[in-house]
CSV table of N, CA and C and ligand atoms in Angstrom, one decimal:
chain,number,residue,atom,x,y,z
A,45,UNK,N,-20.7,-17.4,-15.6
A,45,UNK,CA,-21.2,-16.7,-14.3
A,45,UNK,C,-22.1,-17.6,-13.5
A,46,UNK,N,-21.5,-17.7,-12.1
A,46,UNK,CA,-22.2,-18.5,-11.2
A,46,UNK,C,-23.5,-17.9,-10.6
A,47,UNK,N,-24.6,-18.5,-10.8
A,47,UNK,CA,-25.8,-17.8,-10.2
A,47,UNK,C,-26.3,-18.5,-8.9
A,48,UNK,N,-25.6,-19.4,-8.5
A,48,UNK,CA,-26.2,-20.3,-7.4
A,48,UNK,C,-26.4,-19.6,-6.2
A,49,UNK,N,-25.8,-18.5,-5.9
A,49,UNK,CA,-26.0,-17.8,-4.6
A,49,UNK,C,-27.1,-16.6,-4.7
A,50,UNK,N,-27.6,-16.5,-6.0
A,50,UNK,CA,-28.7,-15.4,-6.1
A,50,UNK,C,-30.1,-16.1,-6.0
A,51,UNK,N,-30.9,-15.1,-5.8
A,51,UNK,CA,-32.3,-15.5,-5.6
A,51,UNK,C,-32.9,-15.4,-7.0
A,52,UNK,N,-34.1,-16.0,-7.1
A,52,UNK,CA,-34.7,-16.0,-8.5
A,52,UNK,C,-35.1,-14.7,-8.8
A,53,UNK,N,-35.5,-13.9,-7.9
A,53,UNK,CA,-35.8,-12.5,-8.2
A,53,UNK,C,-34.7,-11.6,-8.7
A,54,UNK,N,-33.4,-11.9,-8.1
A,54,UNK,CA,-32.2,-11.4,-8.6
A,54,UNK,C,-31.8,-11.7,-9.9
A,55,UNK,N,-32.0,-13.0,-10.2
A,55,UNK,CA,-31.6,-13.6,-11.5
A,55,UNK,C,-32.7,-13.0,-12.6
A,56,UNK,N,-33.9,-12.8,-12.2
A,56,UNK,CA,-34.9,-12.1,-12.9
A,56,UNK,C,-34.3,-10.7,-13.4
A,57,UNK,N,-33.9,-9.9,-12.3
A,57,UNK,CA,-33.4,-8.6,-12.6
A,57,UNK,C,-32.1,-8.6,-13.5
A,58,UNK,N,-31.3,-9.5,-13.5
A,58,UNK,CA,-30.1,-9.6,-14.3
A,58,UNK,C,-30.6,-9.8,-15.9
A,59,UNK,N,-31.7,-10.7,-15.9
A,59,UNK,CA,-32.2,-11.1,-17.3
A,59,UNK,C,-32.8,-9.7,-17.8
A,60,UNK,N,-33.5,-9.0,-17.0
A,60,UNK,CA,-34.3,-7.9,-17.5
A,60,UNK,C,-33.2,-6.7,-17.9
A,61,UNK,N,-32.0,-6.7,-17.2
A,61,UNK,CA,-30.9,-5.7,-17.5
A,61,UNK,C,-30.2,-6.2,-18.7
A,62,UNK,N,-30.4,-7.5,-19.2
A,62,UNK,CA,-29.7,-8.1,-20.4
A,62,UNK,C,-28.3,-8.4,-20.0
A,63,UNK,N,-28.0,-8.5,-18.6
A,63,UNK,CA,-26.6,-8.9,-18.3
A,63,UNK,C,-26.4,-10.4,-18.4
A,64,UNK,N,-27.5,-11.2,-18.3
A,64,UNK,CA,-27.4,-12.6,-18.6
A,64,UNK,C,-28.6,-12.9,-19.6
A,65,UNK,N,-28.4,-14.2,-20.1
A,65,UNK,CA,-29.5,-14.7,-21.0
A,65,UNK,C,-29.7,-16.2,-21.0
A,66,UNK,N,-30.2,-16.6,-22.0
A,66,UNK,CA,-30.6,-18.0,-22.0
A,66,UNK,C,-29.5,-18.9,-21.7
A,67,UNK,N,-28.3,-18.6,-22.2
A,67,UNK,CA,-27.1,-19.5,-22.2
A,67,UNK,C,-26.6,-19.5,-20.6
A,68,UNK,N,-26.5,-18.4,-20.0
A,68,UNK,CA,-26.1,-18.3,-18.6
A,68,UNK,C,-27.1,-19.2,-17.7
A,69,UNK,N,-28.4,-18.9,-17.9
A,69,UNK,CA,-29.4,-19.8,-17.1
A,69,UNK,C,-29.1,-21.3,-17.5
A,70,UNK,N,-29.0,-21.7,-18.7
A,70,UNK,CA,-28.7,-23.0,-19.1
A,70,UNK,C,-27.6,-23.6,-18.3
A,71,UNK,N,-26.4,-22.8,-18.5
A,71,UNK,CA,-25.1,-23.2,-17.9
A,71,UNK,C,-25.3,-23.5,-16.4
A,72,UNK,N,-26.3,-22.7,-15.8
A,72,UNK,CA,-26.5,-22.8,-14.3
A,72,UNK,C,-27.7,-23.9,-14.0
A,73,UNK,N,-28.1,-24.6,-14.9
A,73,UNK,CA,-29.1,-25.7,-14.8
A,73,UNK,C,-30.6,-25.1,-14.7
A,74,UNK,N,-30.7,-23.9,-15.1
A,74,UNK,CA,-32.1,-23.3,-15.0
A,74,UNK,C,-32.6,-23.4,-16.5
A,75,UNK,N,-33.8,-23.8,-16.4
A,75,UNK,CA,-34.4,-23.8,-17.9
A,75,UNK,C,-35.0,-22.4,-18.4
A,76,UNK,N,-34.4,-21.9,-19.3
A,76,UNK,CA,-34.8,-20.4,-19.7
A,76,UNK,C,-36.3,-20.4,-20.1
A,77,UNK,N,-36.7,-21.5,-20.8
A,77,UNK,CA,-38.2,-21.4,-21.2
A,77,UNK,C,-39.1,-21.3,-20.0
A,78,UNK,N,-38.9,-22.2,-18.9
A,78,UNK,CA,-39.6,-22.2,-17.8
A,78,UNK,C,-39.5,-20.9,-16.9
A,79,UNK,N,-38.1,-20.5,-16.9
A,79,UNK,CA,-37.9,-19.3,-16.0
A,79,UNK,C,-38.6,-18.1,-16.6
A,80,UNK,N,-38.5,-18.1,-18.0
A,80,UNK,CA,-39.2,-17.0,-18.8
A,80,UNK,C,-40.7,-16.9,-18.4
A,81,UNK,N,-41.2,-18.1,-18.3
A,81,UNK,CA,-42.8,-18.1,-18.1
A,81,UNK,C,-43.0,-17.8,-16.7
A,82,UNK,N,-42.1,-18.3,-15.8
A,82,UNK,CA,-42.5,-18.0,-14.3
A,82,UNK,C,-42.1,-16.6,-13.8
A,83,UNK,N,-41.3,-16.0,-14.6
A,83,UNK,CA,-40.7,-14.8,-14.2
A,83,UNK,C,-41.2,-13.7,-15.3
A,84,UNK,N,-42.4,-13.6,-15.6
A,84,UNK,CA,-42.9,-12.4,-16.4
A,84,UNK,C,-42.2,-12.1,-17.8
A,85,UNK,N,-41.7,-13.3,-18.4
A,85,UNK,CA,-41.1,-13.1,-19.8
A,85,UNK,C,-39.8,-12.2,-19.6
A,86,UNK,N,-39.0,-12.5,-18.6
A,86,UNK,CA,-37.8,-11.6,-18.4
A,86,UNK,C,-36.6,-12.1,-19.4
A,87,UNK,N,-36.7,-13.3,-19.9
A,87,UNK,CA,-35.6,-13.7,-20.9
A,87,UNK,C,-36.0,-13.4,-22.3
A,88,UNK,N,-37.1,-13.9,-22.7
A,88,UNK,CA,-37.6,-13.7,-24.2
A,88,UNK,C,-38.8,-12.9,-24.3
A,89,UNK,N,-39.4,-12.3,-23.2
A,89,UNK,CA,-40.5,-11.5,-23.4
A,89,UNK,C,-41.7,-12.5,-23.4
A,90,UNK,N,-42.9,-11.9,-23.4
A,90,UNK,CA,-44.2,-12.9,-23.3
A,90,UNK,C,-44.4,-13.5,-24.7
A,91,UNK,N,-44.4,-14.8,-24.8
A,91,UNK,CA,-44.5,-15.5,-26.0
A,91,UNK,C,-45.7,-16.2,-26.3
A,92,UNK,N,-46.8,-16.0,-25.4
A,92,UNK,CA,-47.9,-16.7,-25.6
A,92,UNK,C,-48.7,-16.4,-26.9
A,93,UNK,N,-48.5,-15.3,-27.5
A,93,UNK,CA,-49.1,-15.0,-28.7
A,93,UNK,C,-48.5,-15.7,-29.9
A,94,UNK,N,-47.3,-16.6,-29.7
A,94,UNK,CA,-46.9,-17.3,-30.6
A,94,UNK,C,-47.2,-18.7,-30.7
A,95,UNK,N,-48.0,-19.2,-29.6
A,95,UNK,CA,-48.4,-20.5,-29.5
A,95,UNK,C,-49.6,-20.8,-30.3
A,96,UNK,N,-49.4,-21.8,-31.1
A,96,UNK,CA,-50.4,-22.3,-32.0
A,96,UNK,C,-51.2,-23.5,-31.8
A,97,UNK,N,-50.6,-24.2,-30.7
A,97,UNK,CA,-51.2,-25.5,-30.2
A,97,UNK,C,-50.5,-25.9,-28.9
A,98,UNK,N,-51.4,-26.5,-28.0
A,98,UNK,CA,-50.8,-27.1,-26.8
A,98,UNK,C,-51.7,-28.2,-26.4
A,99,UNK,N,-51.1,-29.3,-25.7
A,99,UNK,CA,-52.0,-30.4,-25.1
A,99,UNK,C,-51.1,-30.7,-23.9
A,100,UNK,N,-51.5,-31.8,-23.2
A,100,UNK,CA,-50.8,-32.4,-22.0
A,100,UNK,C,-49.4,-32.6,-22.2
A,101,UNK,N,-48.9,-32.9,-23.4
A,101,UNK,CA,-47.4,-33.4,-23.6
A,101,UNK,C,-46.7,-32.4,-24.3
A,102,UNK,N,-47.3,-31.6,-25.4
A,102,UNK,CA,-46.6,-30.8,-26.2
A,102,UNK,C,-47.0,-29.4,-26.4
A,103,UNK,N,-46.2,-28.5,-26.9
A,103,UNK,CA,-46.5,-27.2,-27.2
A,103,UNK,C,-46.0,-26.9,-28.5
A,104,UNK,N,-46.6,-26.1,-29.4
A,104,UNK,CA,-46.3,-25.8,-30.6
A,104,UNK,C,-46.3,-24.3,-30.7
A,105,UNK,N,-45.1,-23.7,-31.2
A,105,UNK,CA,-45.1,-22.2,-31.3
A,105,UNK,C,-44.1,-21.8,-32.4
A,106,UNK,N,-44.5,-20.5,-32.8
A,106,UNK,CA,-43.8,-19.9,-33.9
A,106,UNK,C,-42.5,-19.4,-33.1
A,107,UNK,N,-41.3,-19.5,-33.9
A,107,UNK,CA,-40.1,-19.0,-33.3
A,107,UNK,C,-39.9,-17.5,-33.3
A,108,UNK,N,-39.5,-16.9,-32.1
A,108,UNK,CA,-39.3,-15.6,-32.0
A,108,UNK,C,-38.3,-14.9,-32.9
A,109,UNK,N,-37.2,-15.6,-33.2
A,109,UNK,CA,-36.1,-15.1,-34.1
A,109,UNK,C,-36.0,-16.1,-35.3
A,110,UNK,N,-37.1,-16.2,-36.1
A,110,UNK,CA,-37.1,-17.2,-37.2
A,110,UNK,C,-36.0,-17.2,-38.2
A,111,UNK,N,-35.6,-18.2,-38.7
A,111,UNK,CA,-34.8,-18.3,-40.0
A,111,UNK,C,-35.6,-18.1,-41.3
A,112,UNK,N,-36.9,-18.1,-41.1
A,112,UNK,CA,-37.7,-17.6,-42.3
A,112,UNK,C,-39.2,-17.7,-41.8
A,113,UNK,N,-40.1,-17.0,-42.5
A,113,UNK,CA,-41.6,-17.1,-41.9
A,113,UNK,C,-42.0,-18.4,-42.0
A,114,UNK,N,-42.7,-18.7,-40.8
A,114,UNK,CA,-43.2,-20.1,-40.6
A,114,UNK,C,-42.3,-20.9,-39.7
A,115,UNK,N,-41.2,-20.6,-39.4
A,115,UNK,CA,-40.3,-21.4,-38.6
A,115,UNK,C,-40.9,-21.7,-37.2
A,116,UNK,N,-40.9,-23.0,-36.9
A,116,UNK,CA,-41.9,-23.5,-35.8
A,116,UNK,C,-41.2,-24.4,-34.9
A,117,UNK,N,-41.4,-24.5,-33.6
A,117,UNK,CA,-40.9,-25.6,-32.8
A,117,UNK,C,-42.0,-26.3,-32.2
A,118,UNK,N,-41.9,-27.6,-32.0
A,118,UNK,CA,-42.7,-28.4,-31.3
A,118,UNK,C,-41.9,-29.0,-30.2
A,119,UNK,N,-42.4,-28.7,-29.0
A,119,UNK,CA,-41.6,-29.0,-27.8
A,119,UNK,C,-42.4,-29.8,-26.8
A,120,UNK,N,-41.7,-30.7,-26.0
A,120,UNK,CA,-42.3,-31.5,-24.9
A,120,UNK,C,-42.5,-30.5,-23.8
A,121,UNK,N,-43.5,-30.8,-23.0
A,121,UNK,CA,-43.6,-30.0,-21.7
A,121,UNK,C,-42.6,-30.4,-20.7
A,122,UNK,N,-42.3,-31.6,-20.8
A,122,UNK,CA,-41.5,-32.1,-19.7
A,122,UNK,C,-40.0,-31.9,-20.2
A,123,UNK,N,-39.1,-31.8,-19.2
A,123,UNK,CA,-37.7,-31.7,-19.6
A,123,UNK,C,-37.0,-32.9,-19.9
A,124,UNK,N,-36.3,-32.9,-21.0
A,124,UNK,CA,-35.4,-34.0,-21.5
A,124,UNK,C,-34.1,-33.3,-22.0
A,125,UNK,N,-32.9,-33.8,-21.8
A,125,UNK,CA,-31.7,-33.4,-22.2
A,125,UNK,C,-31.7,-33.3,-23.8
A,126,UNK,N,-32.1,-34.3,-24.4
A,126,UNK,CA,-32.1,-34.4,-25.8
A,126,UNK,C,-32.9,-35.7,-26.3
A,127,UNK,N,-32.8,-35.9,-27.5
A,127,UNK,CA,-33.7,-37.1,-28.1
A,127,UNK,C,-33.3,-38.4,-27.5
A,128,UNK,N,-32.0,-38.6,-27.1
A,128,UNK,CA,-31.6,-39.8,-26.4
A,128,UNK,C,-32.2,-40.0,-25.1
A,129,UNK,N,-32.7,-39.0,-24.5
A,129,UNK,CA,-33.3,-39.1,-23.1
A,129,UNK,C,-34.8,-39.0,-23.2
A,130,UNK,N,-35.5,-38.9,-24.1
A,130,UNK,CA,-37.0,-38.7,-24.3
A,130,UNK,C,-37.6,-40.0,-23.8
A,131,UNK,N,-38.7,-39.8,-23.1
A,131,UNK,CA,-39.6,-41.1,-22.8
A,131,UNK,C,-40.0,-41.7,-24.2
A,132,UNK,N,-39.8,-42.9,-24.3
A,132,UNK,CA,-40.1,-43.8,-25.5
A,132,UNK,C,-41.5,-43.4,-26.0
A,133,UNK,N,-42.4,-43.3,-25.2
A,133,UNK,CA,-43.8,-43.2,-25.5
A,133,UNK,C,-44.1,-41.9,-26.1
A,134,UNK,N,-43.2,-40.9,-26.1
A,134,UNK,CA,-43.6,-39.6,-26.7
A,134,UNK,C,-42.9,-39.3,-28.1
A,135,UNK,N,-42.0,-40.5,-28.4
A,135,UNK,CA,-41.3,-40.3,-29.6
A,135,UNK,C,-42.3,-40.4,-30.9
A,136,UNK,N,-43.1,-41.4,-30.9
A,136,UNK,CA,-44.3,-41.5,-31.9
A,136,UNK,C,-45.1,-40.3,-32.0
A,137,UNK,N,-45.7,-40.0,-30.8
A,137,UNK,CA,-46.7,-38.8,-31.0
A,137,UNK,C,-45.9,-37.5,-31.4
A,138,UNK,N,-44.8,-37.2,-31.1
A,138,UNK,CA,-44.1,-35.9,-31.5
A,138,UNK,C,-43.8,-35.9,-33.0
A,139,UNK,N,-43.6,-37.0,-33.5
A,139,UNK,CA,-43.4,-37.1,-35.0
A,139,UNK,C,-44.7,-37.1,-35.7
A,140,UNK,N,-45.8,-37.7,-35.1
A,140,UNK,CA,-47.2,-37.7,-35.7
A,140,UNK,C,-47.4,-36.2,-35.7
A,141,UNK,N,-47.4,-35.5,-34.7
A,141,UNK,CA,-47.9,-34.1,-34.6
A,141,UNK,C,-47.0,-33.3,-35.6
A,142,UNK,N,-45.7,-33.6,-35.6
A,142,UNK,CA,-44.8,-32.9,-36.6
A,142,UNK,C,-45.4,-32.8,-38.1
A,143,UNK,N,-45.8,-34.1,-38.4
A,143,UNK,CA,-46.1,-34.4,-39.8
A,143,UNK,C,-47.4,-33.4,-40.0
A,144,UNK,N,-48.4,-33.4,-39.1
A,144,UNK,CA,-49.5,-32.5,-39.2
A,144,UNK,C,-49.2,-31.2,-39.3
A,145,UNK,N,-48.3,-30.8,-38.5
A,145,UNK,CA,-48.0,-29.3,-38.5
A,145,UNK,C,-47.1,-29.0,-39.7
A,146,UNK,N,-46.4,-29.8,-40.2
A,146,UNK,CA,-45.6,-29.5,-41.4
A,146,UNK,C,-46.5,-29.4,-42.7
A,147,UNK,N,-47.4,-30.3,-42.8
A,147,UNK,CA,-48.4,-30.1,-44.0
A,147,UNK,C,-49.2,-28.8,-43.7
A,148,UNK,N,-49.5,-28.5,-42.6
A,148,UNK,CA,-50.2,-27.3,-42.3
A,148,UNK,C,-49.4,-26.0,-42.7
A,149,UNK,N,-48.2,-26.0,-42.3
A,149,UNK,CA,-47.3,-24.9,-42.5
A,149,UNK,C,-47.1,-24.8,-44.0
A,150,UNK,N,-46.9,-25.8,-44.8
A,150,UNK,CA,-46.6,-25.8,-46.2
A,150,UNK,C,-47.9,-25.2,-46.8
A,151,UNK,N,-48.9,-25.6,-46.4
A,151,UNK,CA,-50.3,-25.0,-47.0
A,151,UNK,C,-50.5,-23.5,-46.5
A,152,UNK,N,-50.3,-23.1,-45.4
A,152,UNK,CA,-50.5,-21.7,-44.9
A,152,UNK,C,-49.4,-20.8,-45.4
A,153,UNK,N,-48.2,-21.2,-45.3
A,153,UNK,CA,-47.1,-20.4,-45.8
A,153,UNK,C,-46.7,-20.4,-47.3
A,154,UNK,N,-47.3,-21.4,-47.9
A,154,UNK,CA,-47.0,-21.6,-49.3
A,154,UNK,C,-45.6,-22.0,-49.6
A,155,UNK,N,-45.0,-22.8,-48.7
A,155,UNK,CA,-43.6,-23.2,-49.0
A,155,UNK,C,-43.5,-24.3,-49.8
A,156,UNK,N,-42.4,-24.7,-50.4
A,156,UNK,CA,-42.4,-25.9,-51.3
A,156,UNK,C,-42.3,-27.1,-50.4
A,157,UNK,N,-41.4,-26.9,-49.4
A,157,UNK,CA,-41.2,-28.1,-48.5
A,157,UNK,C,-41.0,-27.5,-47.0
A,158,UNK,N,-41.0,-28.4,-46.1
A,158,UNK,CA,-40.7,-28.0,-44.7
A,158,UNK,C,-39.6,-29.1,-44.1
A,159,UNK,N,-38.5,-28.5,-43.7
A,159,UNK,CA,-37.4,-29.3,-43.1
A,159,UNK,C,-37.6,-29.5,-41.5
A,160,UNK,N,-37.1,-30.7,-41.1
A,160,UNK,CA,-37.2,-30.9,-39.5
A,160,UNK,C,-35.9,-31.1,-39.0
A,161,UNK,N,-35.6,-30.5,-38.0
A,161,UNK,CA,-34.3,-31.0,-37.3
A,161,UNK,C,-34.6,-31.0,-35.9
A,162,UNK,N,-33.7,-31.7,-35.1
A,162,UNK,CA,-33.7,-31.7,-33.6
A,162,UNK,C,-32.2,-31.7,-33.2
A,163,UNK,N,-31.9,-30.8,-32.3
A,163,UNK,CA,-30.5,-30.6,-31.9
A,163,UNK,C,-30.4,-30.1,-30.4
A,164,UNK,N,-31.3,-30.7,-29.6
A,164,UNK,CA,-31.2,-30.1,-28.3
A,164,UNK,C,-29.9,-30.6,-27.7
A,165,UNK,N,-29.2,-29.6,-26.9
A,165,UNK,CA,-27.9,-29.9,-26.4
A,165,UNK,C,-27.6,-29.0,-25.3
A,166,UNK,N,-27.9,-29.5,-24.2
A,166,UNK,CA,-27.6,-28.6,-22.9
A,166,UNK,C,-28.2,-29.4,-21.7
A,167,UNK,N,-27.8,-29.2,-20.6
A,167,UNK,CA,-28.1,-29.8,-19.4
A,167,UNK,C,-29.6,-29.7,-19.1
A,168,UNK,N,-30.3,-28.6,-19.5
A,168,UNK,CA,-31.7,-28.3,-19.1
A,168,UNK,C,-32.3,-27.9,-20.3
A,169,UNK,N,-33.3,-28.7,-20.7
A,169,UNK,CA,-33.9,-28.6,-22.1
A,169,UNK,C,-35.2,-29.2,-22.1
A,170,UNK,N,-36.1,-28.7,-23.1
A,170,UNK,CA,-37.3,-29.4,-23.5
A,170,UNK,C,-36.9,-30.1,-24.8
A,171,UNK,N,-37.1,-31.4,-24.9
A,171,UNK,CA,-36.8,-32.0,-26.3
A,171,UNK,C,-37.8,-31.3,-27.2
A,172,UNK,N,-37.2,-30.8,-28.3
A,172,UNK,CA,-38.1,-30.1,-29.3
A,172,UNK,C,-37.5,-30.5,-30.8
A,173,UNK,N,-38.3,-30.3,-31.7
A,173,UNK,CA,-38.0,-30.3,-33.2
A,173,UNK,C,-38.3,-29.0,-33.7
A,174,UNK,N,-37.4,-28.6,-34.7
A,174,UNK,CA,-37.7,-27.5,-35.2
A,174,UNK,C,-38.3,-27.7,-36.8
A,175,UNK,N,-39.2,-27.0,-37.3
A,175,UNK,CA,-39.7,-27.1,-38.6
A,175,UNK,C,-39.5,-25.8,-39.3
A,176,UNK,N,-38.6,-26.0,-40.4
A,176,UNK,CA,-38.2,-24.9,-41.1
A,176,UNK,C,-38.6,-24.9,-42.6
A,177,UNK,N,-39.4,-24.0,-43.0
A,177,UNK,CA,-40.0,-24.1,-44.5
A,177,UNK,C,-38.9,-23.8,-45.4
A,178,UNK,N,-38.9,-24.5,-46.5
A,178,UNK,CA,-38.0,-24.1,-47.7
A,178,UNK,C,-39.0,-23.7,-48.7
A,179,UNK,N,-38.6,-22.3,-49.2
A,179,UNK,CA,-39.5,-21.8,-50.2
A,179,UNK,C,-38.9,-21.9,-51.7
A,180,UNK,N,-40.0,-21.8,-52.5
A,180,UNK,CA,-39.5,-22.1,-54.0
A,180,UNK,C,-38.4,-21.3,-54.5
A,181,UNK,N,-38.1,-20.1,-53.9
A,181,UNK,CA,-37.0,-19.3,-54.4
A,181,UNK,C,-35.6,-19.7,-53.6
A,182,UNK,N,-35.7,-20.7,-52.7
A,182,UNK,CA,-34.5,-21.1,-51.9
A,182,UNK,C,-33.9,-22.3,-52.5
A,183,UNK,N,-32.6,-22.5,-52.5
A,183,UNK,CA,-32.2,-23.8,-52.9
A,183,UNK,C,-32.4,-25.0,-52.0
A,184,UNK,N,-32.6,-26.2,-52.5
A,184,UNK,CA,-32.9,-27.4,-51.7
A,184,UNK,C,-31.5,-27.5,-50.9
A,185,UNK,N,-31.7,-28.2,-49.8
A,185,UNK,CA,-30.4,-28.6,-49.0
A,185,UNK,C,-30.2,-28.1,-47.7
A,186,UNK,N,-29.2,-28.7,-47.0
A,186,UNK,CA,-29.1,-28.4,-45.6
A,186,UNK,C,-28.7,-26.9,-45.2
A,187,UNK,N,-28.3,-26.1,-46.2
A,187,UNK,CA,-28.0,-24.7,-45.9
A,187,UNK,C,-29.4,-24.1,-45.3
A,188,UNK,N,-30.6,-24.6,-45.7
A,188,UNK,CA,-31.8,-24.1,-45.0
A,188,UNK,C,-31.9,-24.1,-43.4
A,189,UNK,N,-31.0,-25.1,-43.0
A,189,UNK,CA,-31.1,-25.3,-41.4
A,189,UNK,C,-30.4,-24.0,-40.8
A,190,UNK,N,-29.5,-23.4,-41.6
A,190,UNK,CA,-28.7,-22.3,-41.0
A,190,UNK,C,-28.9,-20.9,-41.8
A,191,UNK,N,-30.0,-20.8,-42.3
A,191,UNK,CA,-30.4,-19.5,-42.8
A,191,UNK,C,-30.4,-18.3,-41.7
A,192,UNK,N,-29.9,-17.2,-42.1
A,192,UNK,CA,-29.7,-16.2,-41.0
A,192,UNK,C,-30.9,-15.9,-40.4
A,193,UNK,N,-31.1,-15.7,-39.2
A,193,UNK,CA,-32.1,-15.3,-38.2
A,193,UNK,C,-32.6,-14.0,-38.7
A,194,UNK,N,-34.1,-13.8,-38.5
A,194,UNK,CA,-34.7,-12.6,-39.1
A,194,UNK,C,-35.6,-12.1,-38.1
A,195,UNK,N,-36.1,-10.8,-38.3
A,195,UNK,CA,-37.0,-10.4,-37.4
A,195,UNK,C,-38.3,-11.1,-37.4
A,196,UNK,N,-39.0,-11.4,-36.3
A,196,UNK,CA,-40.4,-12.0,-36.3
A,196,UNK,C,-41.4,-11.0,-36.6
A,197,UNK,N,-42.2,-11.3,-37.8
A,197,UNK,CA,-43.2,-10.2,-38.1
A,197,UNK,C,-44.5,-11.1,-37.8
A,198,UNK,N,-45.3,-10.6,-36.8
A,198,UNK,CA,-46.6,-11.3,-36.5
A,198,UNK,C,-47.6,-11.2,-37.8
A,199,UNK,N,-48.1,-12.4,-38.0
A,199,UNK,CA,-49.1,-12.4,-39.1
A,199,UNK,C,-50.5,-13.0,-38.5
A,200,UNK,N,-51.2,-12.1,-37.9
A,200,UNK,CA,-52.4,-12.6,-37.2
A,200,UNK,C,-53.4,-13.6,-38.0
A,201,UNK,N,-53.5,-13.3,-39.3
A,201,UNK,CA,-54.4,-14.0,-40.1
A,201,UNK,C,-53.7,-15.5,-40.2
A,202,UNK,N,-52.5,-15.6,-40.4
A,202,UNK,CA,-52.0,-17.0,-40.4
A,202,UNK,C,-52.0,-17.7,-39.1
A,203,UNK,N,-51.9,-17.0,-38.0
A,203,UNK,CA,-51.9,-17.6,-36.7
A,203,UNK,C,-53.3,-18.1,-36.4
A,204,UNK,N,-54.3,-17.2,-36.9
A,204,UNK,CA,-55.6,-17.7,-36.6
A,204,UNK,C,-56.1,-19.0,-37.5
A,205,UNK,N,-55.5,-19.1,-38.7
A,205,UNK,CA,-55.8,-20.3,-39.4
A,205,UNK,C,-55.0,-21.5,-38.8
A,206,UNK,N,-53.7,-21.4,-38.4
A,206,UNK,CA,-52.9,-22.4,-37.7
A,206,UNK,C,-53.8,-22.9,-36.5
A,207,UNK,N,-54.1,-22.0,-35.7
A,207,UNK,CA,-54.8,-22.5,-34.5
A,207,UNK,C,-56.0,-23.2,-34.7
A,208,UNK,N,-56.8,-22.5,-35.5
A,208,UNK,CA,-58.0,-23.2,-36.0
A,208,UNK,C,-57.9,-24.7,-36.5
A,209,UNK,N,-57.0,-24.8,-37.5
A,209,UNK,CA,-56.7,-26.2,-38.1
A,209,UNK,C,-56.3,-27.1,-36.9
A,210,UNK,N,-55.5,-26.6,-36.0
A,210,UNK,CA,-55.0,-27.6,-34.9
A,210,UNK,C,-55.8,-27.6,-33.8
A,211,UNK,N,-57.1,-26.8,-33.9
A,211,UNK,CA,-57.9,-26.9,-32.6
A,211,UNK,C,-57.5,-26.3,-31.4
A,212,UNK,N,-56.7,-25.3,-31.5
A,212,UNK,CA,-56.1,-24.6,-30.3
A,212,UNK,C,-57.0,-23.4,-30.0
A,213,UNK,N,-57.4,-23.5,-28.8
A,213,UNK,CA,-58.3,-22.2,-28.4
A,213,UNK,C,-57.7,-21.4,-27.5
A,214,UNK,N,-56.4,-21.5,-27.3
A,214,UNK,CA,-55.8,-20.6,-26.2
A,214,UNK,C,-55.7,-21.3,-24.9
A,215,UNK,N,-54.7,-20.7,-24.0
A,215,UNK,CA,-54.4,-21.3,-22.7
A,215,UNK,C,-55.7,-21.1,-21.8
B,85,ZN,ZN1,-38.5,-25.9,-18.8
């Protein structure tokens, strides 16, 4: 679907009516994450309640359609197509932050391990890594990267601890 002749307000309406979604926006060179934020959560809804950390370069948030409890993403604020495009000086910091968040997720969610993957693939993206816990009742291995998506269940207590440990005070 070509959106190039539509105004942003018209695109917002189509999103609200669920006639288009993240894929169509991305195909038209529109970042769904930024569009969602600028146009009242019309794509994914208001997701600020899932943010557990942010600074000038990165945002850390719980995934709205997780593969398991504790599924988290760490995203650059800037747009990058994928890992191959990222500013070199951000590579070190995002993995340092990832380590910190992984250790914290393991502690807070009681998982046995936490897996990391990155697979940004689209013309308009924020470079991000996904952190996926692997629990003791789950087999080790790469199947954990494609566990079925589940409903997000908010756990205010855990979010409070995550934010406190990461020193996040909210936007
Ligand atoms: Zn964006």
